[in-house]
């Protein structure tokens, strides 16, 4: 059978494309070599947030935030915790992925796909899990093969062994200590996860601050919060070599602060980014071009250099979020099958790192705006000025508004706060609607929500922070 669309991969990009294609009445086949659902549900978003919620519950129980309330945290049964997370993942995978494929009516082939047939007549050859081979022919092809952890060239790393986010979340024994290499989203989330479960954690970040691609005020707030939780922070750190194995490793590293030093750790977790997965697909033979990091190059419609082959999701090297993957996948299918001419608008893209306090942003940073030659007017509001934070006795963090000088148009919002992830959707809408700081200062914000921080940060453009009030318009 010849299909209208053959999709390689079964993650967010692949599913969104297949659903859009089926809605358009097209025939679809999907090829997956691993577990249906891809990274987000199986080894990414879902398990990490499930474990982080559990670790947060333990952390809250071990503190004394509220007078008159005494709680305590007991030891962690990590095997039970991992088992509960696996059950949750299996249930969400069934409900949001495998059952949907059956409901919408497309075939899923278990196997590894690669292109044959040349640029003018591309065909997929699938090496099935059962050892056989299936040939798949389609009018159009979508490559949605995702990304995998990037492993830095550190002497002795392979011999010593290391964890990635995937294997770390599968541990059934809690490490006594852990060095996390990488202080961006995945490294930060997992560092705090293990620290809150009871592991002694140190983060080594190669750049000069944690969350290095966020605003400096954001990095400072995150470093302060992590430091208070006892998480070790090494910045401008280069890990040069590692020795040992099992549960005892010795790491040689340098930091800007001092000479070469040795650090002992039970486990090492590598979280330095994720690279597009294209090996073995034979993209060259199919006339598909890739970039410097192995990412598939597409135009704004998700079309590759071969007009019958499209690509979407992490494999294209763009922002690594499941909702971006889904938006690209859906656009690719609509463009392929309906000639829709759809593009994905990244201007107000919201991003969240699920630490506590959470890091959330939308739009441009101050440096990005000034880099465009536009003068910036910025305000930074401490979370301690937001009533919600005061009553909840968690005043960690900041809200930063990046506005164009002169027009006051809001171009970026960056926050570290408990609830920042919920606040950022409103910020994204404000940026998209081209609201000004005056619009935001006069907009509704329910009293005693963290979202009120947006309105208060906007009011800080005309009032001193110490004079802000819920009752001032
Ligand atoms: C720890 C972690 C936490 C994350 N948390 C979040 C979060 O909270 N929110 C968020 O939005 N994003 C999060 N992400 C990112 C998100 O998971 C990814 O951006 C998203 O899953 C990418 O989807 P995709 O469809 O591009 O690829 P994937 O979901 O990775 O799917 C690609 C699939 O292709 C298959 N494949 C590869 N090659 C072949 C081949 N040759 N033949 C057949 N099949 C093949 C793979 O087995 C895989 O299943 C997180 C990621 C990680 C690692």
Short mmCIF file of C-alpha atoms and ligand atoms in Angstrom, two decimals:
data_model
loop_
_atom_site.label_atom_id
_atom_site.label_comp_id
_atom_site.label_asym_id
_atom_site.label_seq_id
_atom_site.Cartn_x
_atom_site.Cartn_y
_atom_site.Cartn_z
CA UNK A 1 0.00 0.00 0.00
CA UNK A 2 1.18 3.52 -0.75
CA UNK A 3 0.37 6.01 2.02
CA UNK A 4 -0.24 9.74 1.77
CA UNK A 5 2.14 10.39 4.68
CA UNK A 6 4.83 8.23 6.31
CA UNK A 7 6.05 9.54 9.65
CA UNK A 8 9.32 8.39 11.24
CA UNK A 9 9.16 8.72 15.04
CA UNK A 10 6.17 8.72 17.38
CA UNK A 11 6.75 11.70 19.69
CA UNK A 12 4.90 15.01 19.91
CA UNK A 13 5.86 16.14 16.39
CA UNK A 14 4.89 12.81 14.83
CA UNK A 15 1.56 12.55 16.65
CA UNK A 16 0.50 16.10 15.85
CA UNK A 17 1.33 15.53 12.18
CA UNK A 18 -0.53 12.21 12.07
CA UNK A 19 -3.64 13.66 13.75
CA UNK A 20 -3.69 16.64 11.36
CA UNK A 21 -3.24 14.28 8.41
CA UNK A 22 -6.03 11.96 9.53
CA UNK A 23 -8.33 14.97 10.12
CA UNK A 24 -7.66 15.84 6.47
CA UNK A 25 -8.66 12.30 5.44
CA UNK A 26 -5.15 11.20 4.51
CA UNK A 27 -3.72 7.71 5.01
CA UNK A 28 -0.85 7.63 7.51
CA UNK A 29 1.77 5.16 8.66
CA UNK A 30 4.09 5.76 11.63
CA UNK A 31 7.40 4.02 12.28
CA UNK A 32 8.89 3.86 15.78
CA UNK A 33 12.01 2.00 16.85
CA UNK A 34 11.63 2.56 20.60
CA UNK A 35 8.60 3.15 22.81
CA UNK A 36 5.54 4.76 21.24
CA UNK A 37 5.11 8.33 22.50
CA UNK A 38 8.76 9.40 22.20
CA UNK A 39 10.69 11.45 24.72
CA UNK A 40 8.11 13.66 26.42
CA UNK A 41 5.79 11.05 27.84
CA UNK A 42 8.32 8.25 28.32
CA UNK A 43 11.60 9.80 29.46
CA UNK A 44 11.13 13.59 29.44
CA UNK A 45 8.38 15.96 30.53
CA UNK A 46 6.04 13.52 32.24
CA UNK A 47 8.39 11.40 34.40
CA UNK A 48 10.55 14.40 35.35
CA UNK A 49 7.58 16.49 36.47
CA UNK A 50 6.02 13.55 38.30
CA UNK A 51 9.25 13.01 40.25
CA UNK A 52 9.76 16.73 40.84
CA UNK A 53 6.26 17.02 42.32
CA UNK A 54 7.06 14.15 44.68
CA UNK A 55 10.41 15.65 45.66
CA UNK A 56 8.72 19.02 46.29
CA UNK A 57 6.25 17.34 48.64
CA UNK A 58 9.14 15.85 50.61
CA UNK A 59 11.03 19.14 50.65
CA UNK A 60 7.97 21.05 51.90
CA UNK A 61 7.44 18.47 54.63
CA UNK A 62 11.01 18.85 55.84
CA UNK A 63 10.73 22.64 56.25
CA UNK A 64 9.04 24.90 58.77
CA UNK A 65 7.44 27.48 56.52
CA UNK A 66 4.28 28.16 58.52
CA UNK A 67 4.15 28.87 62.24
CA UNK A 68 2.16 26.25 64.11
CA UNK A 69 2.49 23.60 61.40
CA UNK A 70 5.03 20.88 62.10
CA UNK A 71 5.82 18.30 59.43
CA UNK A 72 8.74 16.05 58.79
CA UNK A 73 10.14 14.11 55.86
CA UNK A 74 10.99 10.44 56.20
CA UNK A 75 13.41 8.33 54.17
CA UNK A 76 12.74 7.88 50.45
CA UNK A 77 11.78 4.51 48.98
CA UNK A 78 13.12 5.30 45.52
CA UNK A 79 12.08 1.97 44.04
CA UNK A 80 8.46 2.65 45.05
CA UNK A 81 8.72 6.21 43.80
CA UNK A 82 10.10 5.02 40.44
CA UNK A 83 7.39 2.35 40.24
CA UNK A 84 4.65 4.93 40.79
CA UNK A 85 6.18 7.16 38.13
CA UNK A 86 6.33 4.22 35.68
CA UNK A 87 2.64 3.44 36.26
CA UNK A 88 1.73 7.06 35.63
CA UNK A 89 3.81 7.17 32.45
CA UNK A 90 2.23 3.93 31.18
CA UNK A 91 -1.27 5.30 31.80
CA UNK A 92 -0.53 8.62 30.07
CA UNK A 93 1.19 6.87 27.18
CA UNK A 94 -1.89 4.71 26.62
CA UNK A 95 -4.38 7.59 26.92
CA UNK A 96 -2.47 10.25 24.99
CA UNK A 97 -0.61 8.15 22.43
CA UNK A 98 -1.24 4.45 21.77
CA UNK A 99 -5.04 4.62 22.14
CA UNK A 100 -5.16 7.74 19.98
CA UNK A 101 -3.32 6.08 17.12
CA UNK A 102 -5.98 3.38 17.14
CA UNK A 103 -8.84 5.92 17.48
CA UNK A 104 -7.67 8.08 14.60
CA UNK A 105 -6.84 5.00 12.57
CA UNK A 106 -3.22 4.86 11.51
CA UNK A 107 -0.81 1.97 11.47
CA UNK A 108 2.27 1.93 13.72
CA UNK A 109 5.20 -0.22 12.57
CA UNK A 110 7.77 -1.18 15.23
CA UNK A 111 11.16 -0.82 13.59
CA UNK A 112 14.01 1.43 12.46
CA UNK A 113 13.50 3.46 9.31
CA UNK A 114 16.02 4.68 6.75
CA UNK A 115 15.70 6.21 3.31
CA UNK A 116 16.42 4.34 0.09
CA UNK A 117 15.40 5.06 -3.46
CA UNK A 118 17.23 8.34 -4.08
CA UNK A 119 16.04 11.97 -3.94
CA UNK A 120 13.51 11.68 -6.79
CA UNK A 121 11.80 8.54 -5.55
CA UNK A 122 12.32 8.34 -1.78
CA UNK A 123 11.20 5.14 -0.08
CA UNK A 124 11.59 4.02 3.55
CA UNK A 125 13.12 0.71 4.39
CA UNK A 126 12.08 -0.42 7.87
CA UNK A 127 14.08 -2.99 9.79
CA UNK A 128 11.32 -4.39 11.98
CA UNK A 129 11.73 -5.39 15.60
CA UNK A 130 11.04 -9.03 14.62
CA UNK A 131 14.07 -9.03 12.27
CA UNK A 132 12.17 -8.68 9.01
CA UNK A 133 12.13 -5.74 6.60
CA UNK A 134 9.18 -3.70 5.36
CA UNK A 135 9.27 -1.19 2.51
CA UNK A 136 7.10 1.88 3.00
CA UNK A 137 6.15 4.12 0.10
CA UNK A 138 4.35 7.40 0.56
CA UNK A 139 3.49 10.60 -1.25
CA UNK A 140 5.27 12.56 1.49
CA UNK A 141 7.54 11.74 4.40
CA UNK A 142 7.95 13.44 7.78
CA UNK A 143 11.13 12.94 9.78
CA UNK A 144 10.40 13.45 13.49
CA UNK A 145 13.20 11.46 15.10
CA UNK A 146 13.86 13.80 18.03
CA UNK A 147 17.11 14.39 19.92
CA UNK A 148 19.31 12.41 22.32
CA UNK A 149 21.69 13.44 25.12
CA UNK A 150 24.95 14.95 23.94
CA UNK A 151 27.98 13.42 25.64
CA UNK A 152 31.03 15.69 26.08
CA UNK A 153 34.53 14.36 25.35
CA UNK A 154 35.74 13.98 28.95
CA UNK A 155 38.72 11.68 29.53
CA UNK A 156 37.66 8.47 31.25
CA UNK A 157 33.93 9.21 31.05
CA UNK A 158 32.93 6.11 29.10
CA UNK A 159 34.95 3.80 31.38
CA UNK A 160 33.67 5.43 34.57
CA UNK A 161 30.07 5.36 33.41
CA UNK A 162 27.57 8.18 33.76
CA UNK A 163 23.88 8.87 34.01
CA UNK A 164 21.72 10.77 31.55
CA UNK A 165 18.31 12.21 32.39
CA UNK A 166 16.76 8.96 31.16
CA UNK A 167 18.85 6.57 33.26
CA UNK A 168 18.85 8.89 36.30
CA UNK A 169 15.06 8.75 36.43
CA UNK A 170 15.23 4.96 36.35
CA UNK A 171 17.53 4.60 39.38
CA UNK A 172 16.28 2.24 42.05
CA UNK A 173 18.91 3.27 44.58
CA UNK A 174 19.40 6.82 45.73
CA UNK A 175 23.01 7.98 45.23
CA UNK A 176 24.69 9.46 48.25
CA UNK A 177 26.29 12.17 46.13
CA UNK A 178 26.03 13.32 42.52
CA UNK A 179 27.87 15.69 40.21
CA UNK A 180 25.54 17.17 37.60
CA UNK A 181 27.41 18.43 34.54
CA UNK A 182 25.31 21.20 32.98
CA UNK A 183 23.34 23.97 34.67
CA UNK A 184 20.59 24.59 32.15
CA UNK A 185 16.98 23.32 32.17
CA UNK A 186 17.44 19.54 32.40
CA UNK A 187 20.50 19.75 34.69
CA UNK A 188 18.77 22.17 37.05
CA UNK A 189 15.58 20.14 37.30
CA UNK A 190 17.40 16.88 37.98
CA UNK A 191 19.90 18.46 40.37
CA UNK A 192 17.09 19.80 42.53
CA UNK A 193 15.12 16.57 42.20
CA UNK A 194 17.94 14.46 43.65
CA UNK A 195 18.91 17.08 46.24
CA UNK A 196 15.35 17.12 47.52
CA UNK A 197 15.28 13.33 47.72
CA UNK A 198 18.39 13.41 49.90
CA UNK A 199 21.40 13.18 47.56
CA UNK A 200 24.31 15.60 48.08
CA UNK A 201 24.39 17.40 44.72
CA UNK A 202 26.93 19.67 43.04
CA UNK A 203 26.33 21.32 39.66
CA UNK A 204 29.25 22.09 37.31
CA UNK A 205 28.30 24.61 34.62
CA UNK A 206 30.81 25.57 31.92
CA UNK A 207 29.49 29.12 31.53
CA UNK A 208 29.70 31.75 34.23
CA UNK A 209 26.24 31.29 35.75
CA UNK A 210 23.43 28.76 36.15
CA UNK A 211 20.57 29.11 33.64
CA UNK A 212 23.18 30.83 31.43
CA UNK A 213 20.82 31.68 28.57
CA UNK A 214 18.32 33.42 30.83
CA UNK A 215 18.47 36.97 32.18
CA UNK A 216 21.32 37.57 34.68
CA UNK A 217 18.73 38.48 37.36
CA UNK A 218 17.10 35.10 36.79
CA UNK A 219 20.41 33.28 37.15
CA UNK A 220 21.17 35.15 40.38
CA UNK A 221 17.78 34.23 41.87
CA UNK A 222 18.17 30.57 40.91
CA UNK A 223 21.70 30.40 42.32
CA UNK A 224 20.50 31.94 45.56
CA UNK A 225 17.59 29.45 45.85
CA UNK A 226 19.81 26.45 45.06
CA UNK A 227 22.52 27.63 47.42
CA UNK A 228 19.97 27.90 50.25
CA UNK A 229 18.94 24.29 49.61
CA UNK A 230 22.55 23.18 49.96
CA UNK A 231 23.16 22.43 46.29
CA UNK A 232 26.83 23.01 45.40
CA UNK A 233 27.38 25.37 42.46
CA UNK A 234 30.53 25.48 40.35
CA UNK A 235 30.43 27.96 37.47
CA UNK A 236 32.95 28.54 34.69
CA UNK A 237 33.75 24.91 35.43
CA UNK A 238 35.48 22.57 32.99
CA UNK A 239 35.32 18.88 33.81
CA UNK A 240 38.53 17.43 32.43
CA UNK A 241 38.69 13.81 33.54
CA UNK A 242 36.91 11.21 35.61
CA UNK A 243 38.17 8.01 37.27
CA UNK A 244 36.44 5.25 39.17
CA UNK A 245 33.14 3.51 38.60
CA UNK A 246 30.14 2.00 40.39
CA UNK A 247 29.32 4.39 43.21
CA UNK A 248 32.72 6.07 43.67
CA UNK A 249 34.15 8.48 41.14
CA UNK A 250 36.85 11.12 41.27
CA UNK A 251 36.44 14.07 38.94
CA UNK A 252 39.17 16.48 37.89
CA UNK A 253 37.90 19.94 37.10
CA UNK A 254 38.88 23.58 36.93
CA UNK A 255 36.81 26.63 37.73
CA UNK A 256 37.43 30.33 37.20
CA UNK A 257 37.83 30.60 40.96
CA UNK A 258 40.81 28.35 41.37
CA UNK A 259 43.34 25.81 40.10
CA UNK A 260 42.64 22.21 39.06
CA UNK A 261 40.91 20.24 41.79
CA UNK A 262 39.50 16.79 42.50
CA UNK A 263 35.90 16.22 43.47
CA UNK A 264 34.57 12.90 44.76
CA UNK A 265 31.04 11.85 43.81
CA UNK A 266 28.96 8.70 43.84
CA UNK A 267 27.22 9.30 40.52
CA UNK A 268 27.72 11.64 37.62
CA UNK A 269 24.87 12.97 35.53
CA UNK A 270 25.58 14.46 32.10
CA UNK A 271 23.08 17.15 31.08
CA UNK A 272 24.86 19.35 28.56
CA UNK A 273 22.19 19.43 25.87
CA UNK A 274 20.51 17.18 23.34
CA UNK A 275 21.56 16.60 19.73
CA UNK A 276 19.28 15.81 16.79
CA UNK A 277 18.96 12.09 15.99
CA UNK A 278 19.72 11.53 12.31
CA UNK A 279 22.37 8.79 12.27
CA UNK A 280 21.45 5.87 10.05
CA UNK A 281 18.54 7.61 8.31
CA UNK A 282 20.60 8.06 5.11
CA UNK A 283 19.37 11.62 4.71
CA UNK A 284 22.18 12.47 2.26
CA UNK A 285 21.02 9.80 -0.16
CA UNK A 286 17.50 11.22 0.05
CA UNK A 287 18.70 14.74 -0.73
CA UNK A 288 17.95 16.10 2.77
CA UNK A 289 20.46 18.65 4.08
CA UNK A 290 21.67 18.80 7.68
CA UNK A 291 23.42 21.58 9.60
CA UNK A 292 26.50 21.85 11.79
CA UNK A 293 24.92 20.06 14.75
CA UNK A 294 23.29 17.35 12.67
CA UNK A 295 19.92 19.14 12.65
CA UNK A 296 17.71 18.77 9.59
CA UNK A 297 17.49 22.06 7.75
CA UNK A 298 13.95 23.06 6.81
CA UNK A 299 12.32 26.19 5.46
CA UNK A 300 9.67 27.99 7.53
CA UNK A 301 7.03 25.52 6.24
CA UNK A 302 9.03 22.55 7.66
CA UNK A 303 10.03 21.39 4.19
CA UNK A 304 13.55 19.97 3.75
CA UNK A 305 15.77 20.31 0.69
CA UNK A 306 13.79 17.40 -0.78
CA UNK A 307 10.26 18.72 -1.55
CA UNK A 308 8.65 15.39 -0.60
CA UNK A 309 10.40 15.16 2.76
CA UNK A 310 9.45 17.30 5.77
CA UNK A 311 10.88 17.49 9.28
CA UNK A 312 9.57 18.65 12.65
CA UNK A 313 10.45 18.65 16.34
CA UNK A 314 13.80 18.37 18.12
CA UNK A 315 15.48 16.90 15.03
CA UNK A 316 15.23 20.33 13.36
CA UNK A 317 17.41 21.93 16.04
CA UNK A 318 14.85 24.52 17.22
CA UNK A 319 13.52 25.15 20.73
CA UNK A 320 13.24 21.77 22.47
CA UNK A 321 9.69 21.75 23.82
CA UNK A 322 6.94 19.29 23.07
CA UNK A 323 4.46 22.03 22.17
CA UNK A 324 6.95 23.39 19.60
CA UNK A 325 7.41 19.88 18.19
CA UNK A 326 3.62 19.50 17.97
CA UNK A 327 3.12 22.91 16.32
CA UNK A 328 5.79 22.13 13.73
CA UNK A 329 4.45 18.62 13.10
CA UNK A 330 0.92 19.86 12.61
CA UNK A 331 2.10 22.67 10.30
CA UNK A 332 4.16 20.21 8.27
CA UNK A 333 1.20 17.89 7.73
CA UNK A 334 -1.17 20.75 6.84
CA UNK A 335 1.37 22.15 4.38
CA UNK A 336 2.09 18.74 2.87
CA UNK A 337 -1.45 17.57 2.40
CA UNK A 338 -3.49 20.76 2.15
CA UNK A 339 -0.96 23.30 0.88
CA UNK A 340 -1.88 25.38 3.93
CA UNK A 341 1.26 27.54 3.96
CA UNK A 342 1.37 27.38 7.77
CA UNK A 343 4.39 28.63 9.72
CA UNK A 344 5.18 28.56 13.44
CA UNK A 345 5.47 31.93 15.20
CA UNK A 346 8.11 31.84 17.94
CA UNK A 347 7.86 35.53 18.92
CA UNK A 348 6.11 35.01 22.25
CA UNK A 349 7.15 31.41 22.87
CA UNK A 350 6.77 30.62 26.59
CA UNK A 351 9.41 28.44 28.28
CA UNK A 352 9.39 26.92 31.73
CA UNK A 353 12.06 25.14 33.75
CA UNK A 354 10.27 23.26 36.51
CA UNK A 355 12.64 24.02 39.36
CA UNK A 356 11.38 25.47 42.62
CA UNK A 357 11.06 28.39 42.30
CA UNK A 358 10.23 27.86 38.63
CA UNK A 359 12.01 29.72 35.85
CA UNK A 360 9.70 31.03 33.13
CA UNK A 361 10.15 33.37 30.22
CA UNK A 362 8.52 34.59 27.02
CA UNK A 363 9.82 36.90 24.34
CA UNK A 364 13.15 38.70 24.21
CA UNK A 365 15.80 39.21 26.86
CA UNK A 366 17.19 42.68 27.45
CA UNK A 367 20.35 41.75 25.53
CA UNK A 368 18.33 40.39 22.60
CA UNK A 369 16.25 43.56 22.36
CA UNK A 370 19.23 45.90 22.50
CA UNK A 371 21.02 43.58 20.07
CA UNK A 372 18.25 44.47 17.59
CA UNK A 373 19.18 48.11 18.00
CA UNK A 374 16.11 48.90 20.10
CA UNK A 375 16.63 50.81 23.36
CA UNK A 376 15.28 48.86 26.29
CA UNK A 377 13.34 50.03 29.31
CA UNK A 378 13.40 47.25 31.91
CA UNK A 379 12.06 46.80 35.43
CA UNK A 380 12.91 44.05 37.90
CA UNK A 381 10.36 43.40 40.63
CA UNK A 382 11.43 41.21 43.55
CA UNK A 383 8.94 38.43 44.28
CA UNK A 384 8.84 39.82 47.83
CA UNK A 385 6.73 42.68 46.40
CA UNK A 386 3.99 40.27 45.26
CA UNK A 387 1.28 39.68 47.91
CA UNK A 388 0.81 36.04 46.86
CA UNK A 389 4.47 35.34 47.61
CA UNK A 390 4.22 37.11 50.97
CA UNK A 391 1.17 35.19 52.22
CA UNK A 392 2.57 31.88 50.98
CA UNK A 393 5.84 32.71 52.77
CA UNK A 394 7.87 32.01 49.66
CA UNK A 395 9.36 35.27 48.43
CA UNK A 396 12.17 33.74 46.38
CA UNK A 397 12.60 35.18 42.89
CA UNK A 398 12.03 38.14 40.58
CA UNK A 399 9.85 39.29 37.70
CA UNK A 400 11.59 41.23 34.93
CA UNK A 401 9.75 43.13 32.20
CA UNK A 402 11.62 44.03 29.02
CA UNK A 403 9.90 46.90 27.20
CA UNK A 404 10.79 49.11 24.26
CA UNK A 405 11.92 52.53 25.43
CA UNK A 406 9.56 55.21 24.14
CA UNK A 407 6.61 53.03 23.09
CA UNK A 408 6.52 50.95 26.29
CA UNK A 409 5.66 47.87 24.21
CA UNK A 410 6.30 44.69 26.20
CA UNK A 411 8.80 42.52 24.35
CA UNK A 412 9.83 40.04 27.05
CA UNK A 413 8.90 38.73 30.49
CA UNK A 414 11.28 36.70 32.64
CA UNK A 415 10.42 35.33 36.04
CA UNK A 416 11.71 33.15 38.81
CA UNK A 417 8.97 32.45 41.33
CA UNK A 418 6.75 29.82 42.76
CA UNK A 419 3.98 29.83 40.12
CA UNK A 420 6.07 31.53 37.42
CA UNK A 421 5.15 28.73 35.02
CA UNK A 422 1.46 29.58 35.39
CA UNK A 423 2.09 33.32 35.06
CA UNK A 424 3.97 33.05 31.81
CA UNK A 425 0.98 32.13 29.63
CA UNK A 426 -0.56 35.54 30.35
CA UNK A 427 2.81 37.16 29.63
CA UNK A 428 2.99 35.35 26.29
CA UNK A 429 -0.51 36.62 25.36
CA UNK A 430 0.48 40.17 26.37
CA UNK A 431 3.54 40.07 24.12
CA UNK A 432 1.57 38.60 21.25
CA UNK A 433 -1.15 41.23 21.63
CA UNK A 434 1.56 43.92 21.57
CA UNK A 435 0.44 45.29 24.92
CA UNK A 436 2.35 48.16 26.52
CA UNK A 437 3.43 48.38 30.14
CA UNK A 438 0.54 50.86 30.64
CA UNK A 439 -1.92 48.26 29.27
CA UNK A 440 -0.48 45.64 31.62
CA UNK A 441 -0.50 48.00 34.61
CA UNK A 442 -4.20 48.63 34.01
CA UNK A 443 -5.20 45.05 33.18
CA UNK A 444 -7.08 42.79 35.57
CA UNK A 445 -5.06 40.54 37.83
CA UNK A 446 -6.78 38.59 40.60
CA UNK A 447 -5.50 39.62 44.02
CA UNK A 448 -3.35 36.98 45.66
CA UNK A 449 -2.32 35.21 42.53
CA UNK A 450 1.28 35.14 41.35
CA UNK A 451 0.10 36.56 38.00
CA UNK A 452 -0.47 39.82 39.81
CA UNK A 453 3.32 40.09 39.68
CA UNK A 454 2.97 41.00 35.99
CA UNK A 455 0.67 43.92 36.75
CA UNK A 456 2.85 45.06 39.66
CA UNK A 457 6.02 44.83 37.57
CA UNK A 458 4.29 47.01 34.95
CA UNK A 459 3.26 49.49 37.64
CA UNK A 460 6.91 49.64 38.70
CA UNK A 461 7.55 51.62 35.49
CA UNK A 462 5.80 54.61 37.06
CA UNK A 463 6.01 54.00 40.82
CA UNK A 464 8.72 53.11 43.28
CA UNK A 465 8.52 49.38 44.14
CA UNK A 466 8.05 50.18 47.84
CA UNK A 467 4.89 52.19 46.98
CA UNK A 468 3.14 49.51 44.90
CA UNK A 469 -0.28 48.41 46.10
CA UNK A 470 -3.06 46.16 44.93
CA UNK A 471 -5.27 49.22 45.28
CA UNK A 472 -3.22 51.50 43.05
CA UNK A 473 -4.32 51.59 39.42
C1 LIG B 1 14.31 15.26 31.00
C2 LIG B 1 13.52 16.04 30.00
C3 LIG B 1 12.47 16.84 30.43
C4 LIG B 1 11.71 17.57 29.52
N1 LIG B 1 10.68 18.34 29.99
C5 LIG B 1 9.92 19.02 29.12
C6 LIG B 1 8.79 19.78 29.59
O1 LIG B 1 8.51 19.83 30.78
N2 LIG B 1 8.04 20.45 28.67
C7 LIG B 1 8.34 20.41 27.33
O2 LIG B 1 7.63 21.02 26.53
N3 LIG B 1 9.40 19.69 26.86
C8 LIG B 1 10.19 19.00 27.71
N4 LIG B 1 11.23 18.26 27.24
C9 LIG B 1 11.53 18.27 25.79
C10 LIG B 1 10.54 17.39 25.01
O3 LIG B 1 10.50 16.12 25.61
C11 LIG B 1 10.97 17.30 23.55
O4 LIG B 1 11.13 18.61 23.03
C12 LIG B 1 9.93 16.57 22.69
O5 LIG B 1 9.60 15.34 23.28
C13 LIG B 1 10.46 16.38 21.27
O6 LIG B 1 9.51 15.67 20.52
P1 LIG B 1 9.87 15.07 19.08
O7 LIG B 1 8.58 14.58 18.51
O8 LIG B 1 10.66 16.04 18.31
O9 LIG B 1 10.86 13.85 19.35
P2 LIG B 1 10.79 12.61 20.35
O10 LIG B 1 9.66 12.70 21.29
O11 LIG B 1 12.15 12.46 20.90
O12 LIG B 1 10.45 11.37 19.38
C14 LIG B 1 11.37 10.88 18.45
C15 LIG B 1 11.13 9.40 18.27
O13 LIG B 1 11.74 8.97 17.07
C16 LIG B 1 12.20 7.65 17.24
N5 LIG B 1 13.21 7.37 16.21
C17 LIG B 1 14.44 7.96 16.08
N6 LIG B 1 15.08 7.50 14.99
C18 LIG B 1 14.25 6.58 14.41
C19 LIG B 1 14.33 5.76 13.25
N7 LIG B 1 15.39 5.79 12.44
N8 LIG B 1 13.29 4.94 12.98
C20 LIG B 1 12.21 4.90 13.79
N9 LIG B 1 12.07 5.67 14.89
C21 LIG B 1 13.06 6.50 15.20
C22 LIG B 1 12.74 7.65 18.67
O14 LIG B 1 12.77 6.33 19.18
C23 LIG B 1 11.74 8.54 19.39
O15 LIG B 1 10.71 7.82 20.03
C24 LIG B 1 12.01 17.50 28.13
C25 LIG B 1 13.06 16.69 27.68
C26 LIG B 1 13.80 15.97 28.59
C27 LIG B 1 14.91 15.08 28.08
#
